[in-house]
Coordinates of C-alpha atoms and ligand atoms in Angstrom, one line a residue:
X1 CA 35.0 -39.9 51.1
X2 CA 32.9 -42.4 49.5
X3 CA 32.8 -42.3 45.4
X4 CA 32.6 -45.7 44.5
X5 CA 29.5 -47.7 42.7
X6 CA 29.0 -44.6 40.2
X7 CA 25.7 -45.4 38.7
X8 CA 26.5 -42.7 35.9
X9 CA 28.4 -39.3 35.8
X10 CA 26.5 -36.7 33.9
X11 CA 27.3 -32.9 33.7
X12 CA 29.9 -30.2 32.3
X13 CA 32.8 -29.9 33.7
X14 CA 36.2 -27.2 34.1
X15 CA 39.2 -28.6 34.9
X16 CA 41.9 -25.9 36.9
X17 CA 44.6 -24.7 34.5
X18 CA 47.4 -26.2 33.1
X19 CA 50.2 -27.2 35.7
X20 CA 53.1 -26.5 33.6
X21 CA 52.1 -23.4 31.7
X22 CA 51.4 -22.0 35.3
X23 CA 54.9 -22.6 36.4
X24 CA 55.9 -21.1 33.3
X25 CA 54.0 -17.8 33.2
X26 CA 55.2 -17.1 36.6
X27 CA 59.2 -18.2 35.9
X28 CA 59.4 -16.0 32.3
X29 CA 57.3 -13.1 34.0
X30 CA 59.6 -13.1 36.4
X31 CA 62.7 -12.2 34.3
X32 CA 60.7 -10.4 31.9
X33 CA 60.1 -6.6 32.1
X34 CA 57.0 -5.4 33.4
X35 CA 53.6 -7.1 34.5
X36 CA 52.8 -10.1 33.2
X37 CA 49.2 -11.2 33.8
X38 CA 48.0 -15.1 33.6
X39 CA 44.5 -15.8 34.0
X40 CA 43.5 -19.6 34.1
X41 CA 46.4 -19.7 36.9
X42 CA 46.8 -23.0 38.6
X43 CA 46.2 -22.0 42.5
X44 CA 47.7 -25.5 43.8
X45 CA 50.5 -26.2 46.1
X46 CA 53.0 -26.9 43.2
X47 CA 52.8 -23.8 41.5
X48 CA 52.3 -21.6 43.8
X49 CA 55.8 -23.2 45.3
X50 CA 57.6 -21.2 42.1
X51 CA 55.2 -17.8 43.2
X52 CA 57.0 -18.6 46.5
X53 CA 60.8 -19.0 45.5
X54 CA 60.7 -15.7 43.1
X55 CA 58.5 -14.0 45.9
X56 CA 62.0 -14.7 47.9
X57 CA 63.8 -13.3 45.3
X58 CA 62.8 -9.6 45.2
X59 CA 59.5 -10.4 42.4
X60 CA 56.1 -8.9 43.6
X61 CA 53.6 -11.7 42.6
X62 CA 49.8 -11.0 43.6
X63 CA 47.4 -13.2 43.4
X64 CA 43.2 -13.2 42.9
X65 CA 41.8 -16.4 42.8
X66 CA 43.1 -17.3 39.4
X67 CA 44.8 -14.3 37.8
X68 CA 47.9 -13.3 38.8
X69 CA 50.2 -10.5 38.4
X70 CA 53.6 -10.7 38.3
X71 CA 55.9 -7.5 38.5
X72 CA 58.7 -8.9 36.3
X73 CA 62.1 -7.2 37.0
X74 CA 63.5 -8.2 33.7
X75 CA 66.5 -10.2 33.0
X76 CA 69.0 -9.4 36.0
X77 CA 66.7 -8.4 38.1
X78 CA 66.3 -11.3 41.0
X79 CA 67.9 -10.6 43.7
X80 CA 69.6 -12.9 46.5
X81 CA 66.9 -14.9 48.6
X82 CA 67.6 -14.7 52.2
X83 CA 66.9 -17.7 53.1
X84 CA 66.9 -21.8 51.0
X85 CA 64.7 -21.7 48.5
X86 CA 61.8 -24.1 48.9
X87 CA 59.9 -26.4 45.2
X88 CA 58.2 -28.1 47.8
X89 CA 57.0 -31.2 45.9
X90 CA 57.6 -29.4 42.3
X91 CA 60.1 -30.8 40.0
X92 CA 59.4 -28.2 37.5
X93 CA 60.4 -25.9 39.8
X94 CA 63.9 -27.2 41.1
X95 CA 64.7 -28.5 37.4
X96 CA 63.6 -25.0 35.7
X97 CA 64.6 -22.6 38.1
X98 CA 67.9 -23.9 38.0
X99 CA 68.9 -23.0 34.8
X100 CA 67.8 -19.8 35.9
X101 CA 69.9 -19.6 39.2
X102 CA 72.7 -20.8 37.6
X103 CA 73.3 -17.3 35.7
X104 CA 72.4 -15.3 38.2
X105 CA 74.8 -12.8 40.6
X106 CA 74.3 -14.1 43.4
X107 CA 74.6 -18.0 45.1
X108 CA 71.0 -19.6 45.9
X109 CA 70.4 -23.3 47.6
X110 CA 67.3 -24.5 46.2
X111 CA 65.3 -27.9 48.1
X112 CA 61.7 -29.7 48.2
X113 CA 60.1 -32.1 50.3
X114 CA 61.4 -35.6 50.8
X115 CA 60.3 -36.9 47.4
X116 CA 62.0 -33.9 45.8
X117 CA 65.4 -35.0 48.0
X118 CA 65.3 -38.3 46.4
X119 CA 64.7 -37.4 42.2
X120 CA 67.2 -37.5 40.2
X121 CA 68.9 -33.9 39.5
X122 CA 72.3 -34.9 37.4
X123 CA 70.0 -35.0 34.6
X124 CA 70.1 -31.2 34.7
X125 CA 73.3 -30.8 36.6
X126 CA 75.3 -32.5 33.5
X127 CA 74.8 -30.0 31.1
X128 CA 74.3 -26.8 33.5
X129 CA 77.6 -27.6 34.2
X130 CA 78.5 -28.0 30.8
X131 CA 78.0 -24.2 30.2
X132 CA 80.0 -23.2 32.9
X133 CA 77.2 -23.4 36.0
X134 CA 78.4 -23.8 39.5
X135 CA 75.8 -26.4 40.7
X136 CA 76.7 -29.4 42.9
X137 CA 74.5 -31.9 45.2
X138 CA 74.7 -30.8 49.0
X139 CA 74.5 -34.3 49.9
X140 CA 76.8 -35.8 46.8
X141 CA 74.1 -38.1 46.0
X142 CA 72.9 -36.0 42.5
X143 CA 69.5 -35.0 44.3
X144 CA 68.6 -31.8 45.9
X145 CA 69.3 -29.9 47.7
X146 CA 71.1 -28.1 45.6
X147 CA 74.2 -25.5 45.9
X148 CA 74.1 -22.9 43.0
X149 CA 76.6 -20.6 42.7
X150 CA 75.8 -17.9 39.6
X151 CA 78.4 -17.7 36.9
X152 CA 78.9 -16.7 33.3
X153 CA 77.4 -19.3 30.5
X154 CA 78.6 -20.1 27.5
X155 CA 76.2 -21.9 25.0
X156 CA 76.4 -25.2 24.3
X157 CA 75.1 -28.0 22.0
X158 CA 73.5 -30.8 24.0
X159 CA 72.0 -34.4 23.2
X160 CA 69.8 -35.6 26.2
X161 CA 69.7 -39.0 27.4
X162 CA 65.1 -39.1 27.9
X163 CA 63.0 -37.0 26.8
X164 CA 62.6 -34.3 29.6
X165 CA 60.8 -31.0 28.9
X166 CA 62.3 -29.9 32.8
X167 CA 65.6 -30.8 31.6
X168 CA 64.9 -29.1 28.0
X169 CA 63.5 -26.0 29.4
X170 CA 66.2 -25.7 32.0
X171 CA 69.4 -25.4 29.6
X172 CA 67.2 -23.2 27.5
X173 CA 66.8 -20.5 30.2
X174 CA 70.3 -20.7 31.2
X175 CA 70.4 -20.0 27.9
X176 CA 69.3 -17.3 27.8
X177 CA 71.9 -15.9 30.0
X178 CA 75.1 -17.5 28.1
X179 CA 77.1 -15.8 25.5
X180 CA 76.3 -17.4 22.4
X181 CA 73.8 -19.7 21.2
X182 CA 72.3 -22.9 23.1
X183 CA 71.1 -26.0 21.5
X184 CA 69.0 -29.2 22.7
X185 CA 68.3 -32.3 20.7
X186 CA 66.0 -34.4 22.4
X187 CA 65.4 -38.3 21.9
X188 CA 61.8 -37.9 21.3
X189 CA 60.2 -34.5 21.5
X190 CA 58.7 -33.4 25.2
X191 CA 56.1 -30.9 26.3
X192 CA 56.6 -27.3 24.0
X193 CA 55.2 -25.0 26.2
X194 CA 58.8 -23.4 26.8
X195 CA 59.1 -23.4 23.5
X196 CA 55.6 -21.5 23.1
X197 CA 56.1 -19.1 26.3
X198 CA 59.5 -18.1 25.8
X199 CA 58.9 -16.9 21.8
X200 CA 55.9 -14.8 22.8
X201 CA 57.9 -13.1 25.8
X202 CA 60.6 -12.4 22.6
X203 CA 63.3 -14.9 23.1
X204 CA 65.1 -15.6 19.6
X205 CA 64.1 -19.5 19.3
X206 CA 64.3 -22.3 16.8
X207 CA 63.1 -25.1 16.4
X208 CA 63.8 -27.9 14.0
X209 CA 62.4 -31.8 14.7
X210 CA 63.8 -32.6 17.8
X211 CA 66.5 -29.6 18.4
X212 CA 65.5 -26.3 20.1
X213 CA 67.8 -23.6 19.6
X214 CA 68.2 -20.5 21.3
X215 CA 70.0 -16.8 21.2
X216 CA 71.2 -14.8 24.4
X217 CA 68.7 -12.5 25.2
X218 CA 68.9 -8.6 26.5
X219 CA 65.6 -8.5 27.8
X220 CA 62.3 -10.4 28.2
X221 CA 59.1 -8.6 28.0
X222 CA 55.7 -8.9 30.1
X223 CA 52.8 -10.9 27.9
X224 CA 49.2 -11.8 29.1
X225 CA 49.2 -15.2 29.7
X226 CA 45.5 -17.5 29.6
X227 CA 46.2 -20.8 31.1
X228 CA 44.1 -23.6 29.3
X229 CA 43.0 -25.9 31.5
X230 CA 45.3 -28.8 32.1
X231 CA 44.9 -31.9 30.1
X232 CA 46.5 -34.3 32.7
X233 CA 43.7 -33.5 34.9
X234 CA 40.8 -33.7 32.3
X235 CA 42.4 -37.5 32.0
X236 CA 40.8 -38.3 35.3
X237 CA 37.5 -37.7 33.8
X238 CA 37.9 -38.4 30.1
X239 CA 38.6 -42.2 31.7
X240 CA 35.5 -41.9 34.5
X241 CA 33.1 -40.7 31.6
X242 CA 34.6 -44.1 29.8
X243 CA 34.0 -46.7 32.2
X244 CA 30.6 -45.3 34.1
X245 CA 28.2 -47.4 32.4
X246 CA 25.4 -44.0 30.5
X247 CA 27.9 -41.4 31.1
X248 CA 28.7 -38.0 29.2
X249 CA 30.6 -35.8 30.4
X250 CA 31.8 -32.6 29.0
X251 CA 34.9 -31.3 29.9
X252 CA 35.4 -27.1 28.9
X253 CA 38.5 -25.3 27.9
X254 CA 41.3 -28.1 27.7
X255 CA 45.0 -27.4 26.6
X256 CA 45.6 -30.3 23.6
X257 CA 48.7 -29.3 22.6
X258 CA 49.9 -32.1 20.3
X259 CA 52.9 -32.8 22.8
X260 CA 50.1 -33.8 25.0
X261 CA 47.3 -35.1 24.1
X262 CA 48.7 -38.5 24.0
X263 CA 45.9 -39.8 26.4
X264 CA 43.2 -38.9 23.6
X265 CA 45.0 -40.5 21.1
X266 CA 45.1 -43.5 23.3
X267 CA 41.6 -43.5 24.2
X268 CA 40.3 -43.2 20.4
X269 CA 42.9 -46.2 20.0
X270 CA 40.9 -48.1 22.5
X271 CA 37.5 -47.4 21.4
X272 CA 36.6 -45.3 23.4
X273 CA 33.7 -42.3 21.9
X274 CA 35.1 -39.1 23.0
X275 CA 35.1 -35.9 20.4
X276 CA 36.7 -32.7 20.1
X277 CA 34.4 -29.7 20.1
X278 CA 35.2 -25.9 19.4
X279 CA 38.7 -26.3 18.8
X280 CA 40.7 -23.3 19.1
X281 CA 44.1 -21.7 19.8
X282 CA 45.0 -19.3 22.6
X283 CA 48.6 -18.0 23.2
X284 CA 50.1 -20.3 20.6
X285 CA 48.3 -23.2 22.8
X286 CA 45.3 -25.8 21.1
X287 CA 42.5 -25.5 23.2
X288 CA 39.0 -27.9 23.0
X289 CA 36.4 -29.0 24.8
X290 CA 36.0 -32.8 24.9
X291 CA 32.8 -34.6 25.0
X292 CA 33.4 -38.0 26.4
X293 CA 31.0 -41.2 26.7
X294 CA 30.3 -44.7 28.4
X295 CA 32.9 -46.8 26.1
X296 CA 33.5 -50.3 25.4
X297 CA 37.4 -50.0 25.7
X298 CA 40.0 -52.6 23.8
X299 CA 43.1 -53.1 25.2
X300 CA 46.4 -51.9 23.6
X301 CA 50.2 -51.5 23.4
X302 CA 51.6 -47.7 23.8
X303 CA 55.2 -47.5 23.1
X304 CA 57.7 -45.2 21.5
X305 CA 57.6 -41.5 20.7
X306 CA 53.8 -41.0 22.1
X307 CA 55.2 -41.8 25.9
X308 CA 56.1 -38.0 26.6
X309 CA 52.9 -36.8 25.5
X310 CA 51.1 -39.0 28.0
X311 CA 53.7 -39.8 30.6
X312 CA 51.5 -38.2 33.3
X313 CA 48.4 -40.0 32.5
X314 CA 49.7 -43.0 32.8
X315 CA 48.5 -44.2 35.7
X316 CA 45.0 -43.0 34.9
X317 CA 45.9 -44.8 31.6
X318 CA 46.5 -48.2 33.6
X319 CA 43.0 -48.1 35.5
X320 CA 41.8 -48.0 31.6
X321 CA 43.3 -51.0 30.8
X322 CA 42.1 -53.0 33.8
X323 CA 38.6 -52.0 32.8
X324 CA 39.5 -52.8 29.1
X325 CA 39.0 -56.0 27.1
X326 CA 42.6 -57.6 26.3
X327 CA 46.1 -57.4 27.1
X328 CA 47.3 -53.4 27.1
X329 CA 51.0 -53.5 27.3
X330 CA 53.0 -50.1 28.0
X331 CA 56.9 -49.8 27.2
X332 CA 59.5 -47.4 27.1
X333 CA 58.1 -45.7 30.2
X334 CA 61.3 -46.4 33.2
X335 CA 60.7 -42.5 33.3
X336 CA 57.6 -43.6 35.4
X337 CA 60.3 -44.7 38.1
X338 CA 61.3 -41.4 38.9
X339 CA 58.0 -39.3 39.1
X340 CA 57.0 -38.1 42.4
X341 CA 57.0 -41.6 44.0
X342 CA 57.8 -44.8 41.7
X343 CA 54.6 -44.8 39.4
X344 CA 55.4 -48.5 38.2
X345 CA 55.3 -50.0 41.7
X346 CA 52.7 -48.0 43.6
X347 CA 50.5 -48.3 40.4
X348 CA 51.3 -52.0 40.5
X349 CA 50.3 -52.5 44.0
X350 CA 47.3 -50.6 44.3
X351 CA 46.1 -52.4 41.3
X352 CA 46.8 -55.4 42.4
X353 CA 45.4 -54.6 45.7
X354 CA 42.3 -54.0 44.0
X355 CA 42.2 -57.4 42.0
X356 CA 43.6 -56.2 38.9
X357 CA 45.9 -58.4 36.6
X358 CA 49.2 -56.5 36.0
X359 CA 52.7 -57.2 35.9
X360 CA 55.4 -54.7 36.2
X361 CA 58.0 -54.5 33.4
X362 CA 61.5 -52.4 34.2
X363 CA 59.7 -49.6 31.3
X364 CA 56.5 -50.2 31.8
X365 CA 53.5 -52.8 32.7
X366 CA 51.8 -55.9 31.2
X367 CA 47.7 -55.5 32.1
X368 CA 45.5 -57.9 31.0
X369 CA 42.0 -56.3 31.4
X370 CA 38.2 -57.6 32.5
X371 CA 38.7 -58.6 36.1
X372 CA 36.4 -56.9 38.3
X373 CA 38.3 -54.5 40.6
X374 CA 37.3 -54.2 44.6
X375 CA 37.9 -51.9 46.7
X376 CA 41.2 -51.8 48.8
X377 CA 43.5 -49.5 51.0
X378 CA 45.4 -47.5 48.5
X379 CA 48.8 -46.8 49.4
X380 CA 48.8 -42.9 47.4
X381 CA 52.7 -42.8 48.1
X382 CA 52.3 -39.0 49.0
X383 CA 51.5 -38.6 45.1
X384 CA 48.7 -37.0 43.7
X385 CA 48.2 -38.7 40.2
X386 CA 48.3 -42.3 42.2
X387 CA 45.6 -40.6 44.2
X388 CA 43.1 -39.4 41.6
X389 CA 43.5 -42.7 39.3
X390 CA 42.7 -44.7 42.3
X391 CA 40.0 -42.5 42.6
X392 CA 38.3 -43.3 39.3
X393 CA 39.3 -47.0 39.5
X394 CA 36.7 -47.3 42.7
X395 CA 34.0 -45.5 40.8
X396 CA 32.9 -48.7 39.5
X397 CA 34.6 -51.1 42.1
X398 CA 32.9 -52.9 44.5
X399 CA 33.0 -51.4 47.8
X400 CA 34.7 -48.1 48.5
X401 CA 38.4 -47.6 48.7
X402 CA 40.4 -46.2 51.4
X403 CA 43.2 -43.5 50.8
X404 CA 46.4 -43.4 53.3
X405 CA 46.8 -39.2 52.3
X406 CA 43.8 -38.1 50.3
X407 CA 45.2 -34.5 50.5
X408 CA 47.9 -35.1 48.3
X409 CA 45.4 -33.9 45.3
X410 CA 46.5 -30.2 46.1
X411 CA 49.7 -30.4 44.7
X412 CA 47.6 -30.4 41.1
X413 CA 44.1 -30.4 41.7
X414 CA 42.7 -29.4 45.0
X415 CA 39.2 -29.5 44.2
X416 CA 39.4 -32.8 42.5
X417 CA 37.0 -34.9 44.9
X418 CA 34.4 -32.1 45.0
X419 CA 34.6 -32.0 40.9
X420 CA 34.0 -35.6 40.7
X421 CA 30.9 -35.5 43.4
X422 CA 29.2 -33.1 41.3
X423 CA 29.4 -34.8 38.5
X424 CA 27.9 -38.2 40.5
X425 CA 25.2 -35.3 42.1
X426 CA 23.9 -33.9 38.8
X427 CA 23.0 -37.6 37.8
X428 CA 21.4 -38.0 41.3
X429 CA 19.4 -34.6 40.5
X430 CA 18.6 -35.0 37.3
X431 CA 17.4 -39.0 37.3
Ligands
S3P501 C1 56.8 -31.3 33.2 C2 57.4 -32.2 32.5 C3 57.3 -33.7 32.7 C4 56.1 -34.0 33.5 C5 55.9 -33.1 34.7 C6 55.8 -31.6 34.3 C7 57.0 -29.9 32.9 O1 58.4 -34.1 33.4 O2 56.1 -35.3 34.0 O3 54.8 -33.4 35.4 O4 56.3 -29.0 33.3 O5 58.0 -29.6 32.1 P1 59.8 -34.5 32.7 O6 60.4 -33.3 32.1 O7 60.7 -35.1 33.8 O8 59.5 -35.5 31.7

């Protein structure tokens, strides 16, 4: 794989669809009654762990290329998997389908891989429990795998600790299944999409600032769901357009929700010149395309109540800053501990590795920008965002970096290193 010493990236570009609207349209179609049909699907490892685990539960799920149909069942009708259910890498799955589980008639264990075995699941645990969920920690440590053994719900009213849209969503779909209403107040507000989903599949839901509410439901119904594509992917090339000296890059058909566009907020913030074009909305979701170009970038300090709609980028948002002018200081991230590997300390290292100029903080980092970055051996910690920033770090690097598991892009974005060569090919053609 050799990406580094981009001259300049030119060219239009699609990113796959959104990660957690995928999970989502599959989950609600599911329980819902009749076929529900998502175009723009996300065909990567992660989601098409959730297509697995309801595939084990009685759900016929077909899949062509991107669209997929899912013969929903309605609300009680899963049946008992055979066998342990497997999210594979996906937290959106164990967290999510919990809630889900936790109503149902029959008793389910539901696992990952080892990074899934070592998140933290008490988070959603707590207030399952709360509403009268049978769901304990095979090996008493609060992770998965997880015992669930279906029982009746009652609604409750419930403050969480971070702000967690797998934690949100997951008491609101056992919500659905309890016997009076369910309420979540959140810290800051997380990702919507639930919110979005579960209103157009005809779930009675509220919302009010931070609180979601919602009513037992009878039934779901089967929607058509277009998947947007997924914002925390398009971050990987907003930030190559930015620091590839005569780049432009236009990136089609991205979900900007305003729970997540963080990253372009950021980015303006920074200097860096990268416009919205043809906004539009599609299935309650904002939807652009985003011209991005070579930037100057300044550094500086993210903090507060924009963390959850950028939590994912990060990473990508830390190669930024090494390339930026200044001190960029990030707080109020710890969440970043707990992602698919440690995102504070592998970020740390591989930067460091590289010749960047950052210090970890217990929420966050300290990076103070301009060094020029070489290439190194980056340590991807099995996780695919490390991967793909790293990726876009050595674009401009000296030297090309090495990548202990490359492959890890699959769980999000399997075609990410042939996206990114194109781009560096249409410059080669077109020069
Ligand atoms: C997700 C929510 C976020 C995010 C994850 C996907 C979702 O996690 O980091 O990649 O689909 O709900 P948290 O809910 O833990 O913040």
């Amino acid at each position: 794989m050799k990406l580094s010493n981009a001259k300049c990236l030119q060219g239009e570009i699609s990113v796959p669809g959104d990660k957690s609207i995928s999970h989502r349209a599959v989950m609600f179609g599911s329980i819902a009654k009749g076929t529900t049909e998502i175009t723009g699907f996300l065909n990567s490892a992660d989601c098409n762990s959730t297509i697995a685990c309801f595939s084990q539960m009685g759900i016929d799920i077909s899949k062509q290329k991107n669209t997929v149909l899912v013969n929903g069942k309605g609300l009680h009708g899963l049946t008992a998997p055979s066998s342990v259910l497997d999210a594979g890498n996906s937290g959106t799955t164990v967290r999510l389908m919990s809630g889900i589980l936790s109503a149902q008639s029959f008793s389910s264990t539901i696992t990952g891989d080892s990074s899934i075995c070592k998140r933290p699941m008490k988070r959603i645990m707590e207030p399952l429990s709360l509403m009268g969920a049978d769901i304990t920690s095979i090996n008493q440590n609060d992770c998965a795998p997880l015992s669930i053994n279906g029982s009746s719900l009652h609604g409750i009213s419930y403050h969480t600790k971070t702000a967690s849209a797998q934690v949100k969503s997951s008491i609101l779909l056992a919500g659905l299944y309890a016997d009076s209403k369910t309420s979540v107040t959140e810290p800051q507000i997380s990702r919507n999409h639930s919110e979005i989903m579960l209103r157009a599949f005809g779930a009675d839901l509220s919302v009010s600032d931070k609180t979601v509410s919602i009513n037992p439901a009878t039934e779901l119904y089967a929607q058509k769901v277009a998947v947007p594509g997924d914002i925390s992917s398009a971050a990987y090339f907003i930030a190559a357009g930015l620091i590839t000296p005569n780049s432009e890059i236009l990136i089609k058909n991205v979900g900007i929700n305003e729970t997540r566009d963080g990253i372009i907020r950021v980015v303006q913030s920074m200097g860096g010149n990268i416009t919205l074009l043809n906004e539009r909305t599609a299935c309650g979701e904002k939807i652009a395309d985003i011209l991005v170009k070579s930037s100057s970038l300044k550094a500086v300090t993210i903090e507060g109540a924009i963390i959850p709609t950028l939590i994912d980028e990060l990473p990508v948002i830390a190669v930024l800053a090494a390339y930026a002018k200044g001190t960029t200081v990030i707080k109020d991230a710890a969440e970043l501990k707990v992602k698919e590997c440690n995102r504070i300390d592998a970020v740390t290292r591989n930067l460091q590795s590289m010749g960047g100029d950052i210090t970890p903080t217990d929420d966050g980092f300290i990076i103070r920008g301009g060094s020029s970055l070489h290439s190194s051996n980056i340590e991807t910690c099995h996780d695919h965002r490390i991967a793909m920033s790293f990726a876009i770090a050595d674009l401009i690097a000296d030297g090309n970096n090495t990548y202990d598991y490359p492959e890890c892009v699959c769980i999000s974005y399997p075609s990410f290193y042939d996206d990114l060569r194109k781009l560096q090919k249409s410059y080669v053609k077109f020069k």
